Amino acid sequence: MKSVVILISGRGSNMEALLAAVARGELPVRVAAVISNRPDAKGLETAAQQGIATAVVDHKAFAGRELFDAAMAECIDAHAPDLVVLAGFMRILSEGFVRHYEGRLLNIHPSLLPSFPGLHTHERALAEGVRIHGCTVHFVTPALDHGPVVVQAAVPVLDGDDEATLAARVLAQEHVVYPLAVRWFAEGRLRLESGRVLLDAERALPAPLISP
Ligand code: GAR
């Protein structure tokens, strides 16, 4: 069974969705550890309560990005994971770190990339007046919120939406697609070819994953 290390910075609801899928027997991975760059990340408690090993690599304790990334990589590699899952991990990663985990580093981002990389995605989607918004799971490259897309879920933007209602609609889909993407990885069904992700066998997605 493939082993996974999950990196978080805060609430950890995507991490919870992954742990819940594992507990239900729908995600054939072993979560070796949950690591946060913030000691106060709420998700750390949740993971510990479920008997998962947790660790903190506090970015504030390091003089620069490269030093922090090296310490983080050491902490991750102590668990020798097959896959590293960024679940609301809010740090820009150095090129060396990303290259070290090439092909085995996934991120989830709350927009339909390549639209709205970076922060405040829901506010920006509302300001642009887009009618469709969503989330993206992708392999990580050194560029921010960029890389070969594994799966996306789209949601409508409704007239009465504010940032909170839109964020909640997107987050519900994040909790669906992240376990799905990790399952595909664990089953060895994802292939990277010329910078694109190919999924072996039938896609079997609920059609285009649009839901209100
Ligand atoms: C999620 O919406 C995730 O997509 C986003 O942070 C939130 C974390 O929530 N990630 C990014 O913006 C990465 N660029 P969570 O801690 O409850 O999973």
Short mmCIF file of C-alpha atoms and ligand atoms in Angstrom, two decimals:
data_model
loop_
_atom_site.label_atom_id
_atom_site.label_comp_id
_atom_site.label_asym_id
_atom_site.label_seq_id
_atom_site.Cartn_x
_atom_site.Cartn_y
_atom_site.Cartn_z
CA MET A 1 0.00 0.00 0.00
CA LYS A 2 1.30 3.46 -0.90
CA SER A 3 2.17 5.81 1.94
CA VAL A 4 1.31 9.48 2.04
CA VAL A 5 2.50 12.50 3.99
CA ILE A 6 0.04 15.39 4.20
CA LEU A 7 1.23 18.99 4.64
CA ILE A 8 -1.15 21.54 6.15
CA SER A 9 -1.04 25.11 7.44
CA GLY A 10 -4.42 25.55 9.11
CA ARG A 11 -7.94 24.18 9.37
CA GLY A 12 -7.17 20.91 7.62
CA SER A 13 -10.60 20.12 6.20
CA ASN A 14 -9.08 18.61 3.04
CA MET A 15 -6.83 16.49 5.25
CA GLU A 16 -9.95 15.39 7.15
CA ALA A 17 -11.67 14.44 3.91
CA LEU A 18 -8.65 12.30 3.00
CA LEU A 19 -8.53 10.65 6.43
CA ALA A 20 -12.30 10.01 6.28
CA ALA A 21 -11.96 8.36 2.86
CA VAL A 22 -9.17 6.14 4.25
CA ALA A 23 -11.34 5.24 7.27
CA ARG A 24 -14.26 4.34 4.98
CA GLY A 25 -11.98 2.02 3.02
CA GLU A 26 -12.32 4.14 -0.12
CA LEU A 27 -8.73 5.33 -0.26
CA PRO A 28 -6.08 2.58 -0.20
CA VAL A 29 -3.20 4.54 1.33
CA ARG A 30 -1.45 4.71 4.67
CA VAL A 31 -1.21 8.26 6.00
CA ALA A 32 2.28 8.17 7.53
CA ALA A 33 2.23 11.69 8.96
CA VAL A 34 0.63 15.12 8.91
CA ILE A 35 3.14 17.97 9.03
CA SER A 36 2.40 21.66 9.52
CA ASN A 37 4.53 24.77 9.12
CA ARG A 38 2.37 26.41 11.78
CA PRO A 39 2.32 25.09 15.36
CA ASP A 40 -1.25 26.38 15.84
CA ALA A 41 -2.73 24.61 12.80
CA LYS A 42 -6.09 23.21 13.90
CA GLY A 43 -5.67 20.21 11.61
CA LEU A 44 -2.80 18.93 13.77
CA GLU A 45 -5.20 18.20 16.65
CA THR A 46 -7.64 16.47 14.33
CA ALA A 47 -4.90 14.25 12.93
CA ALA A 48 -3.48 13.41 16.37
CA GLN A 49 -6.97 12.50 17.62
CA GLN A 50 -7.12 9.98 14.81
CA GLY A 51 -3.81 8.43 15.81
CA ILE A 52 -1.81 9.91 12.95
CA ALA A 53 1.79 10.99 13.63
CA THR A 54 2.11 14.78 13.52
CA ALA A 55 5.04 17.14 13.31
CA VAL A 56 5.68 20.87 13.07
CA VAL A 57 8.42 22.50 11.02
CA ASP A 58 7.88 26.14 11.92
CA HIS A 59 8.92 28.35 9.02
CA LYS A 60 9.52 31.23 11.45
CA ALA A 61 12.45 29.32 12.95
CA PHE A 62 14.43 29.43 9.69
CA ALA A 63 16.44 32.27 8.18
CA GLY A 64 15.27 31.62 4.65
CA ARG A 65 13.09 29.56 2.32
CA GLU A 66 15.84 27.13 1.32
CA LEU A 67 16.67 26.30 4.94
CA PHE A 68 13.01 25.80 5.81
CA ASP A 69 12.43 23.64 2.74
CA ALA A 70 15.47 21.49 3.58
CA ALA A 71 14.18 20.91 7.13
CA MET A 72 10.70 20.16 5.81
CA ALA A 73 12.10 17.69 3.26
CA GLU A 74 14.10 15.95 5.99
CA CYS A 75 10.97 15.64 8.15
CA ILE A 76 8.95 14.30 5.20
CA ASP A 77 11.64 11.90 4.00
CA ALA A 78 11.92 10.34 7.48
CA HIS A 79 8.58 8.72 6.55
CA ALA A 80 9.72 7.74 3.03
CA PRO A 81 6.34 8.53 1.49
CA ASP A 82 5.30 7.57 -2.05
CA LEU A 83 3.26 10.76 -2.28
CA VAL A 84 3.26 14.19 -0.62
CA VAL A 85 -0.12 15.90 -0.50
CA LEU A 86 -0.38 19.67 0.00
CA ALA A 87 -3.72 20.27 1.72
CA GLY A 88 -4.00 23.97 2.42
CA PHE A 89 -0.22 24.25 2.81
CA MET A 90 0.30 27.98 2.37
CA ARG A 91 4.01 28.30 1.66
CA ILE A 92 5.74 28.97 -1.62
CA LEU A 93 8.15 26.10 -2.22
CA SER A 94 11.67 26.39 -3.59
CA GLU A 95 12.55 24.87 -6.94
CA GLY A 96 14.87 22.34 -5.27
CA PHE A 97 12.09 21.10 -2.99
CA VAL A 98 9.63 20.75 -5.86
CA ARG A 99 12.18 18.94 -8.06
CA HIS A 100 12.97 16.53 -5.20
CA TYR A 101 9.30 15.43 -5.17
CA GLU A 102 8.68 15.65 -8.90
CA GLY A 103 5.79 13.42 -9.95
CA ARG A 104 4.83 12.68 -6.34
CA LEU A 105 3.70 16.08 -5.06
CA LEU A 106 0.03 17.06 -5.35
CA ASN A 107 -1.71 20.33 -4.48
CA ILE A 108 -5.32 21.44 -4.33
CA HIS A 109 -6.21 25.00 -5.24
CA PRO A 110 -9.60 26.71 -4.87
CA SER A 111 -10.06 27.86 -8.47
CA LEU A 112 -10.25 26.44 -11.96
CA LEU A 113 -6.58 26.87 -12.80
CA PRO A 114 -5.02 28.54 -14.70
CA SER A 115 -7.59 31.15 -13.59
CA PHE A 116 -6.95 32.77 -10.22
CA PRO A 117 -3.68 31.35 -8.91
CA GLY A 118 -2.61 32.80 -5.55
CA LEU A 119 -4.79 34.12 -2.74
CA HIS A 120 -8.40 35.37 -2.44
CA THR A 121 -9.62 33.23 -5.32
CA HIS A 122 -13.34 33.44 -4.45
CA GLU A 123 -13.30 37.21 -4.01
CA ARG A 124 -11.51 37.57 -7.35
CA ALA A 125 -13.92 35.19 -9.12
CA LEU A 126 -16.86 37.27 -7.85
CA ALA A 127 -15.16 40.51 -8.89
CA GLU A 128 -14.59 39.15 -12.41
CA GLY A 129 -18.21 38.03 -12.64
CA VAL A 130 -17.36 34.51 -13.77
CA ARG A 131 -20.33 32.12 -13.95
CA ILE A 132 -18.33 28.96 -13.30
CA HIS A 133 -15.76 28.57 -10.55
CA GLY A 134 -14.27 25.53 -8.85
CA CYS A 135 -11.16 23.77 -7.69
CA THR A 136 -8.17 21.98 -9.19
CA VAL A 137 -5.93 19.12 -8.08
CA HIS A 138 -2.57 19.28 -9.84
CA PHE A 139 0.98 18.00 -9.73
CA VAL A 140 3.23 20.73 -8.38
CA THR A 141 5.81 22.57 -10.46
CA PRO A 142 8.06 25.39 -9.22
CA ALA A 143 5.53 28.00 -10.46
CA LEU A 144 2.86 29.02 -7.95
CA ASP A 145 -0.42 27.09 -8.23
CA HIS A 146 0.67 25.60 -11.53
CA GLY A 147 1.23 22.15 -12.93
CA PRO A 148 -0.31 19.23 -14.77
CA VAL A 149 -4.00 19.01 -13.84
CA VAL A 150 -5.30 15.74 -12.38
CA VAL A 151 -8.95 16.68 -11.85
CA GLN A 152 -11.13 19.75 -11.59
CA ALA A 153 -14.59 20.28 -10.17
CA ALA A 154 -16.77 23.13 -11.40
CA VAL A 155 -19.54 24.87 -9.49
CA PRO A 156 -21.91 27.61 -10.64
CA VAL A 157 -21.55 31.14 -9.31
CA LEU A 158 -25.04 32.17 -8.21
CA ASP A 159 -26.44 35.71 -8.21
CA GLY A 160 -26.72 35.95 -4.44
CA ASP A 161 -23.24 34.59 -3.75
CA ASP A 162 -20.77 36.25 -1.45
CA GLU A 163 -17.24 35.03 -0.75
CA ALA A 164 -18.42 32.72 2.05
CA THR A 165 -21.20 30.96 0.12
CA LEU A 166 -18.99 30.52 -2.93
CA ALA A 167 -16.07 29.25 -0.85
CA ALA A 168 -18.33 26.71 0.87
CA ARG A 169 -19.67 25.44 -2.47
CA VAL A 170 -16.14 25.02 -3.81
CA LEU A 171 -14.83 23.44 -0.59
CA ALA A 172 -17.52 20.75 -0.70
CA GLN A 173 -16.14 19.78 -4.13
CA GLU A 174 -12.53 19.92 -2.90
CA HIS A 175 -13.48 17.24 -0.39
CA VAL A 176 -14.75 15.06 -3.25
CA VAL A 177 -11.97 15.45 -5.79
CA TYR A 178 -8.90 15.33 -3.55
CA PRO A 179 -9.58 11.80 -2.23
CA LEU A 180 -10.39 10.79 -5.81
CA ALA A 181 -7.09 12.14 -7.17
CA VAL A 182 -5.07 10.51 -4.37
CA ARG A 183 -6.88 7.23 -5.00
CA TRP A 184 -5.96 7.35 -8.69
CA PHE A 185 -2.33 7.98 -7.73
CA ALA A 186 -2.41 5.14 -5.18
CA GLU A 187 -3.84 2.79 -7.79
CA GLY A 188 -1.06 3.72 -10.19
CA ARG A 189 -3.57 5.08 -12.71
CA LEU A 190 -2.00 8.51 -13.26
CA ARG A 191 0.64 8.98 -15.93
CA LEU A 192 2.49 12.17 -16.76
CA GLU A 193 3.12 12.55 -20.48
CA SER A 194 4.50 15.74 -22.04
CA GLY A 195 3.30 17.76 -19.07
CA ARG A 196 -0.24 16.34 -19.18
CA VAL A 197 -1.85 13.89 -16.80
CA LEU A 198 -3.35 10.81 -18.37
CA LEU A 199 -5.73 8.61 -16.39
CA ASP A 200 -5.59 4.90 -17.18
CA ALA A 201 -8.88 3.16 -17.84
CA GLU A 202 -12.28 4.72 -17.74
CA ARG A 203 -12.52 8.16 -16.26
CA ALA A 204 -15.71 7.32 -14.40
CA LEU A 205 -16.29 10.85 -13.20
CA PRO A 206 -19.69 12.14 -12.27
CA ALA A 207 -20.18 14.32 -15.41
CA PRO A 208 -18.28 17.39 -15.24
CA LEU A 209 -18.53 17.37 -11.48
CA ILE A 210 -20.80 20.44 -11.53
CA SER A 211 -22.99 20.73 -8.49
CA PRO A 212 -24.87 23.60 -6.84
C1 GAR B 1 -8.47 25.04 0.66
O1 GAR B 1 -9.54 25.77 0.09
C2 GAR B 1 -7.37 24.84 -0.35
O2 GAR B 1 -7.83 24.65 -1.65
C3 GAR B 1 -6.61 26.14 -0.24
O3 GAR B 1 -6.59 26.42 1.14
C4 GAR B 1 -7.77 25.88 1.74
C5 GAR B 1 -7.35 25.04 2.91
O4 GAR B 1 -8.46 24.57 3.62
N1 GAR B 1 -5.30 26.05 -0.81
C6 GAR B 1 -4.71 27.02 -1.49
O5 GAR B 1 -5.20 28.13 -1.61
C7 GAR B 1 -3.35 26.68 -2.10
N2 GAR B 1 -2.93 27.68 -3.01
P1 GAR B 1 -8.33 23.33 4.59
O6 GAR B 1 -7.15 23.62 5.51
O7 GAR B 1 -9.62 23.31 5.33
O8 GAR B 1 -8.08 22.11 3.74
#
